[in-house]
PDB file of C-alpha atoms in Angstrom:
ATOM      1  CA  UNK A   1      -0.026  -0.041  -0.023  1.00  0.00           C
ATOM      2  CA  UNK A   2       1.218   3.526  -0.739  1.00  0.00           C
ATOM      3  CA  UNK A   3       2.147   6.161   1.981  1.00  0.00           C
ATOM      4  CA  UNK A   4      -0.685   7.387   4.150  1.00  0.00           C
ATOM      5  CA  UNK A   5      -1.612  10.849   3.436  1.00  0.00           C
ATOM      6  CA  UNK A   6      -3.179  13.472   6.015  1.00  0.00           C
ATOM      7  CA  UNK A   7      -5.648  15.821   4.471  1.00  0.00           C
ATOM      8  CA  UNK A   8      -7.130  19.181   6.122  1.00  0.00           C
ATOM      9  CA  UNK A   9      -9.959  20.474   4.095  1.00  0.00           C
ATOM     10  CA  UNK A  10     -12.815  23.156   4.558  1.00  0.00           C
ATOM     11  CA  UNK A  11     -14.157  24.348   1.093  1.00  0.00           C
ATOM     12  CA  UNK A  12     -17.308  25.895   0.099  1.00  0.00           C
ATOM     13  CA  UNK A  13     -18.221  25.735  -3.691  1.00  0.00           C
ATOM     14  CA  UNK A  14     -20.932  26.460  -5.889  1.00  0.00           C
ATOM     15  CA  UNK A  15     -21.431  23.927  -8.790  1.00  0.00           C
ATOM     16  CA  UNK A  16     -24.042  24.721 -11.358  1.00  0.00           C
ATOM     17  CA  UNK A  17     -25.892  26.750  -8.677  1.00  0.00           C
ATOM     18  CA  UNK A  18     -25.665  24.164  -6.065  1.00  0.00           C
ATOM     19  CA  UNK A  19     -23.797  24.524  -2.781  1.00  0.00           C
ATOM     20  CA  UNK A  20     -21.237  21.939  -2.027  1.00  0.00           C
ATOM     21  CA  UNK A  21     -19.017  21.681   1.068  1.00  0.00           C
ATOM     22  CA  UNK A  22     -15.832  19.592   1.338  1.00  0.00           C
ATOM     23  CA  UNK A  23     -14.368  19.149   4.802  1.00  0.00           C
ATOM     24  CA  UNK A  24     -11.975  16.702   6.216  1.00  0.00           C
ATOM     25  CA  UNK A  25      -9.224  16.048   8.806  1.00  0.00           C
ATOM     26  CA  UNK A  26      -6.629  13.144   8.708  1.00  0.00           C
ATOM     27  CA  UNK A  27      -7.577  10.402   6.426  1.00  0.00           C
ATOM     28  CA  UNK A  28     -11.281  11.154   5.917  1.00  0.00           C
ATOM     29  CA  UNK A  29     -13.254  13.688   3.879  1.00  0.00           C
ATOM     30  CA  UNK A  30     -16.852  14.429   3.529  1.00  0.00           C
ATOM     31  CA  UNK A  31     -18.385  15.907   0.299  1.00  0.00           C
ATOM     32  CA  UNK A  32     -21.774  17.261   1.205  1.00  0.00           C
ATOM     33  CA  UNK A  33     -24.440  18.804  -0.835  1.00  0.00           C
ATOM     34  CA  UNK A  34     -28.047  19.818   0.050  1.00  0.00           C
ATOM     35  CA  UNK A  35     -29.739  17.615  -2.847  1.00  0.00           C
ATOM     36  CA  UNK A  36     -29.137  14.746  -5.079  1.00  0.00           C
ATOM     37  CA  UNK A  37     -29.153  17.212  -8.047  1.00  0.00           C
ATOM     38  CA  UNK A  38     -26.280  18.913  -6.353  1.00  0.00           C
ATOM     39  CA  UNK A  39     -24.507  15.583  -6.010  1.00  0.00           C
ATOM     40  CA  UNK A  40     -25.137  14.786  -9.560  1.00  0.00           C
ATOM     41  CA  UNK A  41     -23.986  18.374 -10.723  1.00  0.00           C
ATOM     42  CA  UNK A  42     -20.585  17.862  -8.879  1.00  0.00           C
ATOM     43  CA  UNK A  43     -20.076  14.393 -10.505  1.00  0.00           C
ATOM     44  CA  UNK A  44     -21.047  15.905 -14.027  1.00  0.00           C
ATOM     45  CA  UNK A  45     -18.623  18.849 -13.592  1.00  0.00           C
ATOM     46  CA  UNK A  46     -15.856  16.381 -13.100  1.00  0.00           C
ATOM     47  CA  UNK A  47     -16.492  14.001 -15.934  1.00  0.00           C
ATOM     48  CA  UNK A  48     -18.508  10.793 -16.228  1.00  0.00           C
ATOM     49  CA  UNK A  49     -18.898   8.760 -13.135  1.00  0.00           C
ATOM     50  CA  UNK A  50     -16.465   5.904 -14.222  1.00  0.00           C
ATOM     51  CA  UNK A  51     -13.878   8.336 -15.284  1.00  0.00           C
ATOM     52  CA  UNK A  52     -14.008  10.112 -11.944  1.00  0.00           C
ATOM     53  CA  UNK A  53     -14.626   7.510  -9.402  1.00  0.00           C
ATOM     54  CA  UNK A  54     -12.274   4.726 -10.750  1.00  0.00           C
ATOM     55  CA  UNK A  55      -9.025   6.808 -10.838  1.00  0.00           C
ATOM     56  CA  UNK A  56     -10.007   8.765  -7.613  1.00  0.00           C
ATOM     57  CA  UNK A  57     -10.875   5.493  -5.911  1.00  0.00           C
ATOM     58  CA  UNK A  58      -7.608   3.825  -6.828  1.00  0.00           C
ATOM     59  CA  UNK A  59      -5.632   6.909  -5.402  1.00  0.00           C
ATOM     60  CA  UNK A  60      -7.787   6.995  -2.294  1.00  0.00           C
ATOM     61  CA  UNK A  61      -6.976   3.395  -1.706  1.00  0.00           C
ATOM     62  CA  UNK A  62      -3.330   3.746  -2.322  1.00  0.00           C
ATOM     63  CA  UNK A  63      -3.081   6.935  -0.144  1.00  0.00           C
ATOM     64  CA  UNK A  64      -5.259   5.165   2.754  1.00  0.00           C
ATOM     65  CA  UNK A  65      -7.952   8.030   2.309  1.00  0.00           C
ATOM     66  CA  UNK A  66     -11.687   7.615   2.658  1.00  0.00           C
ATOM     67  CA  UNK A  67     -14.468   9.899   1.715  1.00  0.00           C
ATOM     68  CA  UNK A  68     -18.188   9.976   2.194  1.00  0.00           C
ATOM     69  CA  UNK A  69     -20.750  11.521  -0.135  1.00  0.00           C
ATOM     70  CA  UNK A  70     -23.553  13.180   1.897  1.00  0.00           C
ATOM     71  CA  UNK A  71     -26.861  14.389   0.933  1.00  0.00           C
ATOM     72  CA  UNK A  72     -28.824  16.500   3.424  1.00  0.00           C
ATOM     73  CA  UNK A  73     -26.685  14.836   6.190  1.00  0.00           C
ATOM     74  CA  UNK A  74     -27.239  11.240   4.977  1.00  0.00           C
ATOM     75  CA  UNK A  75     -24.258   9.284   3.817  1.00  0.00           C
ATOM     76  CA  UNK A  76     -25.245   7.847   0.467  1.00  0.00           C
ATOM     77  CA  UNK A  77     -21.670   6.660  -0.630  1.00  0.00           C
ATOM     78  CA  UNK A  78     -18.438   5.923   0.712  1.00  0.00           C
ATOM     79  CA  UNK A  79     -14.978   5.408  -1.011  1.00  0.00           C
ATOM     80  CA  UNK A  80     -11.702   4.231   0.446  1.00  0.00           C
ATOM     81  CA  UNK A  81      -9.337   1.378   1.263  1.00  0.00           C
ATOM     82  CA  UNK A  82     -11.732  -0.752   3.369  1.00  0.00           C
ATOM     83  CA  UNK A  83     -14.810  -0.329   1.274  1.00  0.00           C
ATOM     84  CA  UNK A  84     -16.352  -3.109  -0.948  1.00  0.00           C
ATOM     85  CA  UNK A  85     -18.569  -2.049  -3.836  1.00  0.00           C
ATOM     86  CA  UNK A  86     -21.921  -3.674  -4.064  1.00  0.00           C
ATOM     87  CA  UNK A  87     -24.177  -4.283  -7.047  1.00  0.00           C
ATOM     88  CA  UNK A  88     -25.489  -1.008  -7.069  1.00  0.00           C
ATOM     89  CA  UNK A  89     -22.302   0.794  -7.267  1.00  0.00           C
ATOM     90  CA  UNK A  90     -21.028  -1.453 -10.120  1.00  0.00           C
ATOM     91  CA  UNK A  91     -24.456  -0.884 -11.863  1.00  0.00           C
ATOM     92  CA  UNK A  92     -23.824   2.905 -11.580  1.00  0.00           C
ATOM     93  CA  UNK A  93     -20.295   2.721 -12.656  1.00  0.00           C
ATOM     94  CA  UNK A  94     -18.883   4.185  -9.422  1.00  0.00           C
ATOM     95  CA  UNK A  95     -17.073   1.051  -8.148  1.00  0.00           C
ATOM     96  CA  UNK A  96     -14.893   0.939  -6.128  1.00  0.00           C
ATOM     97  CA  UNK A  97     -17.221   3.098  -4.185  1.00  0.00           C
ATOM     98  CA  UNK A  98     -20.256   1.645  -2.282  1.00  0.00           C
ATOM     99  CA  UNK A  99     -23.538   3.022  -2.630  1.00  0.00           C
ATOM    100  CA  UNK A 100     -26.334   2.542  -0.178  1.00  0.00           C
ATOM    101  CA  UNK A 101     -29.708   2.169  -1.857  1.00  0.00           C
ATOM    102  CA  UNK A 102     -31.624   2.935   1.262  1.00  0.00           C
ATOM    103  CA  UNK A 103     -29.779   5.975   2.150  1.00  0.00           C
ATOM    104  CA  UNK A 104     -30.349   7.314  -1.470  1.00  0.00           C
ATOM    105  CA  UNK A 105     -33.878   6.735  -1.108  1.00  0.00           C
ATOM    106  CA  UNK A 106     -34.151   8.638   2.476  1.00  0.00           C
ATOM    107  CA  UNK A 107     -32.143  11.418   1.078  1.00  0.00           C
ATOM    108  CA  UNK A 108     -34.551  11.577  -1.784  1.00  0.00           C
ATOM    109  CA  UNK A 109     -37.391  11.558   0.439  1.00  0.00           C
ATOM    110  CA  UNK A 110     -36.023  14.590   2.438  1.00  0.00           C
ATOM    111  CA  UNK A 111     -35.342  16.473  -0.813  1.00  0.00           C
ATOM    112  CA  UNK A 112     -38.978  15.988  -1.870  1.00  0.00           C
ATOM    113  CA  UNK A 113     -40.390  17.217   1.510  1.00  0.00           C
ATOM    114  CA  UNK A 114     -38.141  20.209   1.601  1.00  0.00           C
TER     115      UNK A 114
END
């Protein structure tokens, strides 16, 4: 495994009109948006899902980093060295990340009620 990396982050961005916050300390990052549309906008701005996630995932694993993707406070996906992709993440083309379908549905429910 590669050398462990420590990250300090506290960023606030706007991507296609959607606020995005990236925070982290040590070996864990959180990418937070207020909507699923915001999460999709972030991914679109960085390229296709497989173009983004596969190289980033490989680098995260090599550097012993992990990251959560949150929508409205609900972790919908995680990527990192001890994360196993599931059928949904493979179908979405985001392996080696793991996507939790129940969490996606809960965040969608919160978004629809907002």
